[in-house]
mmCIF file of C-alpha atoms in Angstrom:
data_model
loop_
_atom_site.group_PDB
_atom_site.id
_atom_site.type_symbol
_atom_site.label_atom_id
_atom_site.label_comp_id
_atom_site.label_asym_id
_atom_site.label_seq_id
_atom_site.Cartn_x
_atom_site.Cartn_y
_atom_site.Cartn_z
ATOM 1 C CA UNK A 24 -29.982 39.697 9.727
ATOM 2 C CA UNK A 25 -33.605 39.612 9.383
ATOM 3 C CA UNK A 26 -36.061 42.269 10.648
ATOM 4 C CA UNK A 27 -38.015 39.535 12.622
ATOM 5 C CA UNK A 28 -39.018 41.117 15.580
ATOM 6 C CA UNK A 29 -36.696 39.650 18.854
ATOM 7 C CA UNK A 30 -37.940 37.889 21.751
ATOM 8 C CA UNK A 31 -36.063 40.273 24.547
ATOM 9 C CA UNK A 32 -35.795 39.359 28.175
ATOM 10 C CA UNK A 33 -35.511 42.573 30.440
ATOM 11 C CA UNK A 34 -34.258 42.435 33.446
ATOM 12 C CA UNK A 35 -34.547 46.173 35.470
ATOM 13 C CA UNK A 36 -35.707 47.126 38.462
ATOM 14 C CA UNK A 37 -36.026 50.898 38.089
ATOM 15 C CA UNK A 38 -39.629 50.693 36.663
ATOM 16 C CA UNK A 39 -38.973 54.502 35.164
ATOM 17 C CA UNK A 40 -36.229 52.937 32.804
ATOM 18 C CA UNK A 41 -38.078 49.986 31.968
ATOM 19 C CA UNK A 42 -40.557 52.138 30.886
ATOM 20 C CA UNK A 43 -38.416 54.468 29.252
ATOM 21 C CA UNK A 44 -36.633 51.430 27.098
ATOM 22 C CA UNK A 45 -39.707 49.931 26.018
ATOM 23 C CA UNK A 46 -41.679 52.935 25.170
ATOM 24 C CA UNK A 47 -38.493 54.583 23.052
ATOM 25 C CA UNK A 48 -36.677 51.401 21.522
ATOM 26 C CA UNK A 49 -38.450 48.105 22.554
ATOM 27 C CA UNK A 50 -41.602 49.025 21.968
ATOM 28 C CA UNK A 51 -44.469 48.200 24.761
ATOM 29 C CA UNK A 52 -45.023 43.965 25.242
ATOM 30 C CA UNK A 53 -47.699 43.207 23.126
ATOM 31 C CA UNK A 54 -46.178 44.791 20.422
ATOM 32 C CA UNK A 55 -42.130 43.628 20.911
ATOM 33 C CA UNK A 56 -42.120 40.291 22.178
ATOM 34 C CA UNK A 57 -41.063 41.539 25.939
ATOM 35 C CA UNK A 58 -40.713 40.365 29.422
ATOM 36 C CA UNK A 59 -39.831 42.608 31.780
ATOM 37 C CA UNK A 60 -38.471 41.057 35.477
ATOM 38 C CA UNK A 61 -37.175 42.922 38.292
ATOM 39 C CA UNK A 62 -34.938 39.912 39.825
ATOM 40 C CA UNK A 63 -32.299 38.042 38.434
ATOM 41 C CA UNK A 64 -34.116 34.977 40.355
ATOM 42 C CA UNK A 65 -37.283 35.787 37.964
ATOM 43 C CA UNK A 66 -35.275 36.273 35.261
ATOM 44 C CA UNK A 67 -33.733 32.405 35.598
ATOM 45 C CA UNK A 68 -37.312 31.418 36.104
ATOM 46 C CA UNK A 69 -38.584 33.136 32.919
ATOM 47 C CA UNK A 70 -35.496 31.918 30.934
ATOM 48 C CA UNK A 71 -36.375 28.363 31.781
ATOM 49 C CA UNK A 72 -39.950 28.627 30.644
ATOM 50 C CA UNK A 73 -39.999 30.683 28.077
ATOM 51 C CA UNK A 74 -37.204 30.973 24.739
ATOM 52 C CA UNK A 75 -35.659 34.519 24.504
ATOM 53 C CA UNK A 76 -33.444 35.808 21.656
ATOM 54 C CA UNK A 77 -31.469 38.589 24.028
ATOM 55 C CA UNK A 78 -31.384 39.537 27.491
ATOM 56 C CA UNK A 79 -30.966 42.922 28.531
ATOM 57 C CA UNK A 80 -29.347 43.142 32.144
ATOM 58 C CA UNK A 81 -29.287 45.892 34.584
ATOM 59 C CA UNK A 82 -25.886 45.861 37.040
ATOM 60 C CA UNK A 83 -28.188 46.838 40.212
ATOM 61 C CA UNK A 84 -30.950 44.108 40.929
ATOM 62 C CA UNK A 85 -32.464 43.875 44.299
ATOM 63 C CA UNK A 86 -30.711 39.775 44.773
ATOM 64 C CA UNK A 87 -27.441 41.093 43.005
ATOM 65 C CA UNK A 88 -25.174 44.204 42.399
ATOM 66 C CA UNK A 89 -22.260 44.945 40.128
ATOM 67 C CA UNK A 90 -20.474 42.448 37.952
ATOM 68 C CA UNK A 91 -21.124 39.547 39.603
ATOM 69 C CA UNK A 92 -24.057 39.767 38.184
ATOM 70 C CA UNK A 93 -23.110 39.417 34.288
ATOM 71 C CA UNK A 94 -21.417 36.146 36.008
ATOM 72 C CA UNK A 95 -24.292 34.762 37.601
ATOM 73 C CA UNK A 96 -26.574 35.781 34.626
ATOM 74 C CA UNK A 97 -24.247 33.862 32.390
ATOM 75 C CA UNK A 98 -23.553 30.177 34.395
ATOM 76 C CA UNK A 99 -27.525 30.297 34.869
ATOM 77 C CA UNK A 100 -28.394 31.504 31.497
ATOM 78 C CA UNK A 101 -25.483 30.079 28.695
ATOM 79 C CA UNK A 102 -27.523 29.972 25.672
ATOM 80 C CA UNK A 103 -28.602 33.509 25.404
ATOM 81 C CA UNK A 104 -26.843 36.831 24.757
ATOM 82 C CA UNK A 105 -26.437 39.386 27.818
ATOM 83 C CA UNK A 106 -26.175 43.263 27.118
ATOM 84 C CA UNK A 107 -25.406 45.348 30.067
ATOM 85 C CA UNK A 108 -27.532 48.496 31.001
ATOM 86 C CA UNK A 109 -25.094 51.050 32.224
ATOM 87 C CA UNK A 110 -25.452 54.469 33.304
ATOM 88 C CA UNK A 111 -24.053 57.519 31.816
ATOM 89 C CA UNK A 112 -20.875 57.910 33.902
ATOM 90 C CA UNK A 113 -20.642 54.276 33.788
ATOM 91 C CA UNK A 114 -18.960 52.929 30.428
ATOM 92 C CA UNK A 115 -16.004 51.501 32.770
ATOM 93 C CA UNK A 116 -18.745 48.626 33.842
ATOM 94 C CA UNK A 117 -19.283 48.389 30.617
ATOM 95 C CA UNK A 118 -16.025 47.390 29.428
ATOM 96 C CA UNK A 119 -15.468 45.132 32.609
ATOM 97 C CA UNK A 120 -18.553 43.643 31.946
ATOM 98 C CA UNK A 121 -17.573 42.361 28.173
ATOM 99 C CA UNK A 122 -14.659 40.529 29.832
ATOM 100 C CA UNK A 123 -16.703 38.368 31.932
ATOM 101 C CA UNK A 124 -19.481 37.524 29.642
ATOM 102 C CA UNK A 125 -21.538 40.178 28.208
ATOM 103 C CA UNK A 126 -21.952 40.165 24.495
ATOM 104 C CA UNK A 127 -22.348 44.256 24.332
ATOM 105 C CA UNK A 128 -23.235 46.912 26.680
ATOM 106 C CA UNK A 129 -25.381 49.902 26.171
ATOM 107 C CA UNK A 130 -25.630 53.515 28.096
ATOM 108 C CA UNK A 131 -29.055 54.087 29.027
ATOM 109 C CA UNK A 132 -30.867 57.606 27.719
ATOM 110 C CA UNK A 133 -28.192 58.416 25.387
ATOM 111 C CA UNK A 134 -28.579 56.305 22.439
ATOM 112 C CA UNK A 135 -30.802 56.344 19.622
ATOM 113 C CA UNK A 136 -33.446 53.881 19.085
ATOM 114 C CA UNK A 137 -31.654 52.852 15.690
ATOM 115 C CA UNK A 138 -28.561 52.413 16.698
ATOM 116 C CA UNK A 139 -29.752 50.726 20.107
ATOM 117 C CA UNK A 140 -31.820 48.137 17.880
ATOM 118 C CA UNK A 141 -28.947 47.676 15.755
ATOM 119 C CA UNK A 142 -26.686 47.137 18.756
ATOM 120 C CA UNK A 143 -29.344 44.607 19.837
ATOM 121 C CA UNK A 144 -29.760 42.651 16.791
ATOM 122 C CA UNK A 145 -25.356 42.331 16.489
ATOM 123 C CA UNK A 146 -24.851 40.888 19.804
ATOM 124 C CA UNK A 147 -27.818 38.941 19.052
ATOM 125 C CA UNK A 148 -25.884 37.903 15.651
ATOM 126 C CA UNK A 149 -22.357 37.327 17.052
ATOM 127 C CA UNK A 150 -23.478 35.378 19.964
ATOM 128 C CA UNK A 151 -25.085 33.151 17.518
ATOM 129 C CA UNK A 152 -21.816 33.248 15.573
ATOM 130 C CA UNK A 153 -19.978 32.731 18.734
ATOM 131 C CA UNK A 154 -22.046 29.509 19.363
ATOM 132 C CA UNK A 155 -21.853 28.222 16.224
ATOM 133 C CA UNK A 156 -18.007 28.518 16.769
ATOM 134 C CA UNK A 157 -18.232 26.665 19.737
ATOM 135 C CA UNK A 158 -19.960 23.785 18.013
ATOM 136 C CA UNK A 159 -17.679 23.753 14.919
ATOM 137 C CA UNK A 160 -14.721 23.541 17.800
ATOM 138 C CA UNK A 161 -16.563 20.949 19.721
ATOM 139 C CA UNK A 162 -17.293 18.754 16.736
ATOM 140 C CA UNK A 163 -13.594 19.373 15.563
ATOM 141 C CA UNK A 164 -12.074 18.770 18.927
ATOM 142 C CA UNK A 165 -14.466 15.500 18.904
ATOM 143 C CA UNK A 166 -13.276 14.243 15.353
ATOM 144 C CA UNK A 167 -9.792 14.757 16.662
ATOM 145 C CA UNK A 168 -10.109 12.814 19.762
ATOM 146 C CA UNK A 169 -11.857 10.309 17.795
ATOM 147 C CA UNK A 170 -9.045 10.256 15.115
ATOM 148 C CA UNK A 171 -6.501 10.383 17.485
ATOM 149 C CA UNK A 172 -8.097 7.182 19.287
ATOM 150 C CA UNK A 173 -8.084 5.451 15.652
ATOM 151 C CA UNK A 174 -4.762 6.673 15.050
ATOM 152 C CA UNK A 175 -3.511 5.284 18.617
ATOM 153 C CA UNK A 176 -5.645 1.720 17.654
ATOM 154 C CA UNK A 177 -3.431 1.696 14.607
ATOM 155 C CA UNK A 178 -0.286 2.567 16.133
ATOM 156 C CA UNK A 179 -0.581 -0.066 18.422
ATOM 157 C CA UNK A 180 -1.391 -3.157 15.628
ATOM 158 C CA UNK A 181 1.424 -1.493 13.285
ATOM 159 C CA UNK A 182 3.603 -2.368 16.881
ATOM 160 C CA UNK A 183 1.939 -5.342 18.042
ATOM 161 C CA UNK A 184 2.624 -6.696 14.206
ATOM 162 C CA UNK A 185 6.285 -5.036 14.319
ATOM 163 C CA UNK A 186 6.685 -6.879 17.724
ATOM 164 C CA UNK A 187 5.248 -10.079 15.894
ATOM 165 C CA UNK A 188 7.557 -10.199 12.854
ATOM 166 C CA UNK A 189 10.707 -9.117 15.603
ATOM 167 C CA UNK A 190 9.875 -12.506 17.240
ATOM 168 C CA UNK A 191 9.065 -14.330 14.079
ATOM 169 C CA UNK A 192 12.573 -12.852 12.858
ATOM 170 C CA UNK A 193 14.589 -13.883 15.813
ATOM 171 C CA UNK A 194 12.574 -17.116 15.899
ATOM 172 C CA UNK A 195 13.831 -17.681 12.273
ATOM 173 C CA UNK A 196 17.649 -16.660 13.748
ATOM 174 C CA UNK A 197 17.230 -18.983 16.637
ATOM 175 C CA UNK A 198 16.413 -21.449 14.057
ATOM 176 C CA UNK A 199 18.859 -20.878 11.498
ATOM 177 C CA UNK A 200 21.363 -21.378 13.908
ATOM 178 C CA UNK A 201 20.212 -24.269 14.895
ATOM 179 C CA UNK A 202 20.483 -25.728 11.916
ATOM 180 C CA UNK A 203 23.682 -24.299 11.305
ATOM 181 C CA UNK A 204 25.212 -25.872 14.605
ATOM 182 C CA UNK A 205 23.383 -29.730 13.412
ATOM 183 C CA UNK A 206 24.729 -29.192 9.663
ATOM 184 C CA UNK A 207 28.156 -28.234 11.658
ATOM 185 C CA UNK A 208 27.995 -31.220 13.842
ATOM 186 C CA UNK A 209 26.896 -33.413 10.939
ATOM 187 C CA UNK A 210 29.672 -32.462 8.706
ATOM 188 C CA UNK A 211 31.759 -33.394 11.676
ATOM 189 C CA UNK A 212 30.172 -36.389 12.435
ATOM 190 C CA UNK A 213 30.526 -37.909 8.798
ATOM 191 C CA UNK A 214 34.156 -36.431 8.926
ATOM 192 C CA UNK A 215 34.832 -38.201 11.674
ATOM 193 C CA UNK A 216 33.112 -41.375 10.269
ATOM 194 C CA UNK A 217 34.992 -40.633 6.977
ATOM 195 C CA UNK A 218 38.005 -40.771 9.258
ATOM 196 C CA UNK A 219 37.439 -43.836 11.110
ATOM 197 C CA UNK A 220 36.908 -45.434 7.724
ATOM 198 C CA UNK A 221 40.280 -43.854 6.076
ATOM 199 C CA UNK A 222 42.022 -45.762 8.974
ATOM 200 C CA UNK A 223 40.556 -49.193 9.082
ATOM 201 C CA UNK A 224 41.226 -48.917 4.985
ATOM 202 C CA UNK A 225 45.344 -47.384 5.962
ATOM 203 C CA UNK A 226 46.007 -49.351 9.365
ATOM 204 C CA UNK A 227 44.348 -52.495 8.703
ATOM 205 C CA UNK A 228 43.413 -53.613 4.990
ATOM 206 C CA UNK A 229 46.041 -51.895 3.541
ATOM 207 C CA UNK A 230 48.831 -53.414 5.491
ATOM 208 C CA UNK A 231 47.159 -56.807 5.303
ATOM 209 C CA UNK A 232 47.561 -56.551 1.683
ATOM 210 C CA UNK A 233 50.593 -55.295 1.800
ATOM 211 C CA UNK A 234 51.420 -58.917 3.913
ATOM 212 C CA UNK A 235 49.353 -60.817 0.988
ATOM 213 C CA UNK A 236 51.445 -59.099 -1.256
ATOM 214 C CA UNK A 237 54.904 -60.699 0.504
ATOM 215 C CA UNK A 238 53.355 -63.670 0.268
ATOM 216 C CA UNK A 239 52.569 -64.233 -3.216
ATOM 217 C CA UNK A 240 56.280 -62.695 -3.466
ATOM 218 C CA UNK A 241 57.439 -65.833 -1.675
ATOM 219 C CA UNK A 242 55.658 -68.411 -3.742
ATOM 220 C CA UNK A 243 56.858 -66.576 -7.325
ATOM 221 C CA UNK A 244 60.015 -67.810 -6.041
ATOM 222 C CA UNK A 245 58.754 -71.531 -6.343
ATOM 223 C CA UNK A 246 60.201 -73.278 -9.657
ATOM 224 C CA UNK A 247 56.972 -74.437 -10.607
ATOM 225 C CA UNK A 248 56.133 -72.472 -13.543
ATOM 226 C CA UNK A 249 52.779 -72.004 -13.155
ATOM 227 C CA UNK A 250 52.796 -71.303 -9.198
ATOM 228 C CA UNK A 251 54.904 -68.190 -10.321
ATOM 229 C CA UNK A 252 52.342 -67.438 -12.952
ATOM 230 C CA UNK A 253 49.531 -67.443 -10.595
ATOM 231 C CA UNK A 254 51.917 -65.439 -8.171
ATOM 232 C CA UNK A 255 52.347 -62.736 -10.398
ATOM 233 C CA UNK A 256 48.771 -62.471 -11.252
ATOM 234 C CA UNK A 257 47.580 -62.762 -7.623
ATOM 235 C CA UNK A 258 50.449 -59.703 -7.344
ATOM 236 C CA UNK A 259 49.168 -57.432 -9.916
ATOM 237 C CA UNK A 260 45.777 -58.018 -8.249
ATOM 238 C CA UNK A 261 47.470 -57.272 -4.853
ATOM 239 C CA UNK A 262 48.917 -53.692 -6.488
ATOM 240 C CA UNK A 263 45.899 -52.789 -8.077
ATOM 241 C CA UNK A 264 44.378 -53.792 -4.147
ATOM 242 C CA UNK A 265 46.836 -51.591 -2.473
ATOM 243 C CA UNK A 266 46.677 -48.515 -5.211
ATOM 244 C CA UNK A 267 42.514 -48.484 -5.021
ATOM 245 C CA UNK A 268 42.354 -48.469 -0.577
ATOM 246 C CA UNK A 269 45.087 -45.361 -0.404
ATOM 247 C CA UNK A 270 42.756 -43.476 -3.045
ATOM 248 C CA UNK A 271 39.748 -44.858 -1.476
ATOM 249 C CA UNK A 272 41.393 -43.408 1.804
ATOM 250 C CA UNK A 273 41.908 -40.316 0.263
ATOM 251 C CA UNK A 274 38.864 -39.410 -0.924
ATOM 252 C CA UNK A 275 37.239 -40.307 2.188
ATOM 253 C CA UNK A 276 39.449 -38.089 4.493
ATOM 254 C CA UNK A 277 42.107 -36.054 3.310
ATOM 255 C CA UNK A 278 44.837 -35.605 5.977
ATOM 256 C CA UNK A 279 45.926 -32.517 4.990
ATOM 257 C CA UNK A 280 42.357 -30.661 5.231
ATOM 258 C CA UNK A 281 42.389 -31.417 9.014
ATOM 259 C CA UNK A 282 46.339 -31.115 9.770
ATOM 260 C CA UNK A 283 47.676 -28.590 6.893
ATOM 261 C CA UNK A 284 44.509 -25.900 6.957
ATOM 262 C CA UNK A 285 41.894 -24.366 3.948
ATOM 263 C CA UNK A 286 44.404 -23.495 1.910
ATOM 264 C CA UNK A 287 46.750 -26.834 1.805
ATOM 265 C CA UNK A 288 43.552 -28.811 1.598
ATOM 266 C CA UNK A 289 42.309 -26.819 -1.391
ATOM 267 C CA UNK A 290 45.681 -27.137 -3.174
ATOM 268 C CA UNK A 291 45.733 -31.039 -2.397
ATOM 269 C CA UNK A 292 42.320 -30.771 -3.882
ATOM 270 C CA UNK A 293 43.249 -28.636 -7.429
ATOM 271 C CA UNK A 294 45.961 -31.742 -7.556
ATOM 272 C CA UNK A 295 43.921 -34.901 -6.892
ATOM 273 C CA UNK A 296 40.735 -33.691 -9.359
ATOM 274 C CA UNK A 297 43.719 -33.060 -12.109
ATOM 275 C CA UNK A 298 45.079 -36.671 -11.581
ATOM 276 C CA UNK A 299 41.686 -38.450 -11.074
ATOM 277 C CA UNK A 300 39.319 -36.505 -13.265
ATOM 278 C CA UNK A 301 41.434 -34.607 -15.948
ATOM 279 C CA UNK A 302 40.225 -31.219 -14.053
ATOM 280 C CA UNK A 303 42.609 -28.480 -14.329
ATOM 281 C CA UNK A 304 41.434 -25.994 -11.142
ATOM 282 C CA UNK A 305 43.133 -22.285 -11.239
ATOM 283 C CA UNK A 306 43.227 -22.030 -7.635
ATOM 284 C CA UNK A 307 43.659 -17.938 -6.053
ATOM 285 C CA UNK A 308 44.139 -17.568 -2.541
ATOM 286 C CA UNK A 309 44.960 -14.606 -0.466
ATOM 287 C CA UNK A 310 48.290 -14.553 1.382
ATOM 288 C CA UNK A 311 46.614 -14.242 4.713
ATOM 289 C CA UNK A 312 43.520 -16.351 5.227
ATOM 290 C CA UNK A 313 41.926 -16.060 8.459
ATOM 291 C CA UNK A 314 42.262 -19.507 10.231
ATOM 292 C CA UNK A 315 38.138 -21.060 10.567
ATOM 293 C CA UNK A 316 37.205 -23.922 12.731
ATOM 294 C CA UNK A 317 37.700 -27.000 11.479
ATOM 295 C CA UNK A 318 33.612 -27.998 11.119
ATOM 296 C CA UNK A 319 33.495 -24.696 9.020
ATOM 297 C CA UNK A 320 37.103 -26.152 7.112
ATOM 298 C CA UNK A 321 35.511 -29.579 6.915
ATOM 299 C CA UNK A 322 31.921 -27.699 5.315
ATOM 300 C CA UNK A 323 33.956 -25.308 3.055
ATOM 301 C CA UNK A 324 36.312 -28.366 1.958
ATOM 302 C CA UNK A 325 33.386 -30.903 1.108
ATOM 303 C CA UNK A 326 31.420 -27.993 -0.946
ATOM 304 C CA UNK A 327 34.110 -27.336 -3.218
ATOM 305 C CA UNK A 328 34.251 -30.842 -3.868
ATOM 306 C CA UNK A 329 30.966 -31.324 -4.593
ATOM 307 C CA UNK A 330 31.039 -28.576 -7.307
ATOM 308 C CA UNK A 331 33.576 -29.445 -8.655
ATOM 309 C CA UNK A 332 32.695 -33.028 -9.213
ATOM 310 C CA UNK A 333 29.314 -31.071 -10.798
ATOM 311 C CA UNK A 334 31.515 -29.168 -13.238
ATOM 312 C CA UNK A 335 32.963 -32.442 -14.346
ATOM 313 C CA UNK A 336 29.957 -34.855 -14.157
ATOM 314 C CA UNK A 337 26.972 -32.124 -15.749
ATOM 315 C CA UNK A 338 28.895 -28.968 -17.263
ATOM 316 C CA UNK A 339 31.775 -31.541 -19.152
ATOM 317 C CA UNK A 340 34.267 -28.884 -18.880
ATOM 318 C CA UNK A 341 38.186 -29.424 -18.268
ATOM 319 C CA UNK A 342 38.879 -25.917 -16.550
ATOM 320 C CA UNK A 343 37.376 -24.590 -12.778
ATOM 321 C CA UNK A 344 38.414 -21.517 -10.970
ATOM 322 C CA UNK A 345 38.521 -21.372 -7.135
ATOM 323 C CA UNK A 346 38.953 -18.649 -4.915
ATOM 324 C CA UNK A 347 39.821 -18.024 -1.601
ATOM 325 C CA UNK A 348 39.718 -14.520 0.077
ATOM 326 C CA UNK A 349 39.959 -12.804 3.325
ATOM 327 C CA UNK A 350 37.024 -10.173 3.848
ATOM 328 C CA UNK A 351 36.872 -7.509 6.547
ATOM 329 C CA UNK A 352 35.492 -8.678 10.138
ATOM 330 C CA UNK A 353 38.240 -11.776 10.171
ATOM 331 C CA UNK A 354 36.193 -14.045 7.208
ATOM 332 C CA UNK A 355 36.450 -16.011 4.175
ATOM 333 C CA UNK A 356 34.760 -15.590 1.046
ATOM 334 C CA UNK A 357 34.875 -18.690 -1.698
ATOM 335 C CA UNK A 358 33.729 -18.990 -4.680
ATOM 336 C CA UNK A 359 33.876 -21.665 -7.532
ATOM 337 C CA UNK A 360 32.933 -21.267 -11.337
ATOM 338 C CA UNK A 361 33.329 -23.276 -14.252
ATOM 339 C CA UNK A 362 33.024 -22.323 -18.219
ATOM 340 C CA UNK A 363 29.886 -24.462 -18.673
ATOM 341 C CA UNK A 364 26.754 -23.166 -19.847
ATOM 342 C CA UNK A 365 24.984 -23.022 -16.600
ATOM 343 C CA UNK A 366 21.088 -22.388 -16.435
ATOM 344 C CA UNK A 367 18.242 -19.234 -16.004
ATOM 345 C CA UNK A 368 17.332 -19.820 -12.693
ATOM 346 C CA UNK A 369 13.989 -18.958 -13.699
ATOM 347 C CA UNK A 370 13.467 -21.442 -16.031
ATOM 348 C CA UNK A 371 14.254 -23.722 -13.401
ATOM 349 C CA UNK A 372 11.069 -25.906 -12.517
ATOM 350 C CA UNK A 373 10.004 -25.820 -8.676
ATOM 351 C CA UNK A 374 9.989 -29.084 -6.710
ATOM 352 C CA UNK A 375 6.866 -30.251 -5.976
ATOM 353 C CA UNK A 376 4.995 -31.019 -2.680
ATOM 354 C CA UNK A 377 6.473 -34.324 -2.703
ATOM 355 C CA UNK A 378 9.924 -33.531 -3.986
ATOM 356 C CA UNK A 379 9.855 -34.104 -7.612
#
């Protein structure tokens, strides 16, 4: 620290000490920068009107006595340094003193002016320190309650947005199985339609060909030669008639998919695309298939289908593989494949806006 000389505040009402500490290690006012009070009261007053580097505080002031008095020095005077005046039987005040406050304490009459100066200028120097700490801890405990408000700002968008994309997720569920109960119902809807038509083609056209047919067998009977001739034209028509509504009521509702199950209705299936379209299907199904309703049967049934009329009608091959197996949590997994030479999905273009 500096030699500068200190401002020193002195508060001590035994005017023989005063003296005494001034004349032998202050030095007298106009040389030292001193003010010397008698009162704690003055000593407030001077504070507030004047700045002082150090104040040097007797215990036993006419308005105060004993350690209360390094308390009251301290609320009224924060910003400076405090170092007790004991006497020489007194370094117990001392010490007691240092725990409420006081930055040092000195024995009066038995230290040298050095050391007295020196103990001066340190309390001066570690009360500035001190302060200094305070502010560093006051500007840290600041940023912190400043980050900490950030932080909690943060905290609360990351949840608000976590909240956000909870309900746009469960929005999206909400909606997916929506659409999976309509494309349910719609599969059994045009089952049902497919159903109605299978039975107007079985209970209705069918058997009135069927009566045609009898019929024309009647008049082939005739002995006119070319009333058979037409009859057994008009018969072959009638066959060909009769064979086209049962496929016709086939395809549009298999029995067997509603009344026999997955499995039956997939076997049925590997049978008719070998008769009608030359497909050979290498069916695989578990022994135990976990029964699904019958919209799910109906979907499952009218997908495999479809694929496999792609394998024959855009991959040209003769040979498809479907499989049916049981996974755990009671469900089906089915897959088809074919040997064609399939696509990089990549390379696939996107549909446009409007669907091209």
């Amino acid at each position: 620290m500096s030699e500068e000389i200190l401002s020193t505040l002195l508060v001590e009402d035994d005017e023989a000490d005063a003296c005494l500490l001034m004349e032998t290690v202050l030095g007298p006012p106009a040389q030292s920068h001193v003010v010397h009070v008698r009162r704690l009261s003055d000593a407030v007053d001077a504070a507030g009107r004047q700045r002082f580097d150090v104040v040097l505080l007797d215990l036993s002031l006419p308005d105060t006595r004993g350690l209360g008095t390094v308390v009251r020095a301290r609320a009224a005077m924060p910003a400076l340094p405090i170092i007790v005046l004991t006497g020489n039987h007194d370094e117990q005040t001392g010490l007691e003193a240092l725990r409420v406050g006081a930055q040092d304490y000195l024995v009066k009459g038995s230290i040298p002016r050095e050391r007295m100066l020196r103990a001066i200028r340190y309390a001066v120097e570690r009360d500035q320190i001190q302060r200094l700490l305070r502010l560093a801890n006051e500007d840290l405990e600041r940023k912190v309650i400043e980050r900490t408000a950030e932080l909690t700002l943060t905290v609360e968008a990351l949840q608000n947005e976590v909240r956000s994309h909870r309900k746009a997720r469960e929005e999206l569920a909400a909606r997916a199985a929506q659409l999976r109960a309509l494309a349910g119902q719609l599969t059994l809807t045009e089952q049902r339609e497919r159903q109605r038509l299978a039975r107007l083609l079985h209970e209705h056209l069918q058997q009135l060909l069927v009566g045609a047919k009898f019929r024309v067998a009647i008049l082939g009977r005739s002995e006119d030669s070319a009333v058979q001739a037409a009859a057994c034209e008009i018969g072959h028509l009638l066959d060909e008639s009769i064979r086209a509504s049962r496929v016709m009521t086939a395809e549009l509702s298999p029995p067997i998919v509603h009344e026999g199950g997955l499995t039956a209705g997939l076997e049925w299936l590997a049978r008719w695309m070998k008769d009608r379209h030359d497909l050979v299907v290498e069916l695989t199904t578990d022994d135990h298939v976990p029964s699904v309703a019958e919209d799910v049967r109906v979907l499952l049934f009218e997908s495999v289908r479809e694929l496999l009329f792609n394998a024959v009608k855009h991959a040209r091959v003769g040979r498809a593989r479907v499989e049916l197996r049981a996974i755990e949590g009671n469900l089906v997994e089915l897959s088809v494949a074919d040997d064609g030479p399939g696509f990089e999905p990549s390379s696939a273009r996107p549909a446009s806006a409007t669907g091209g």
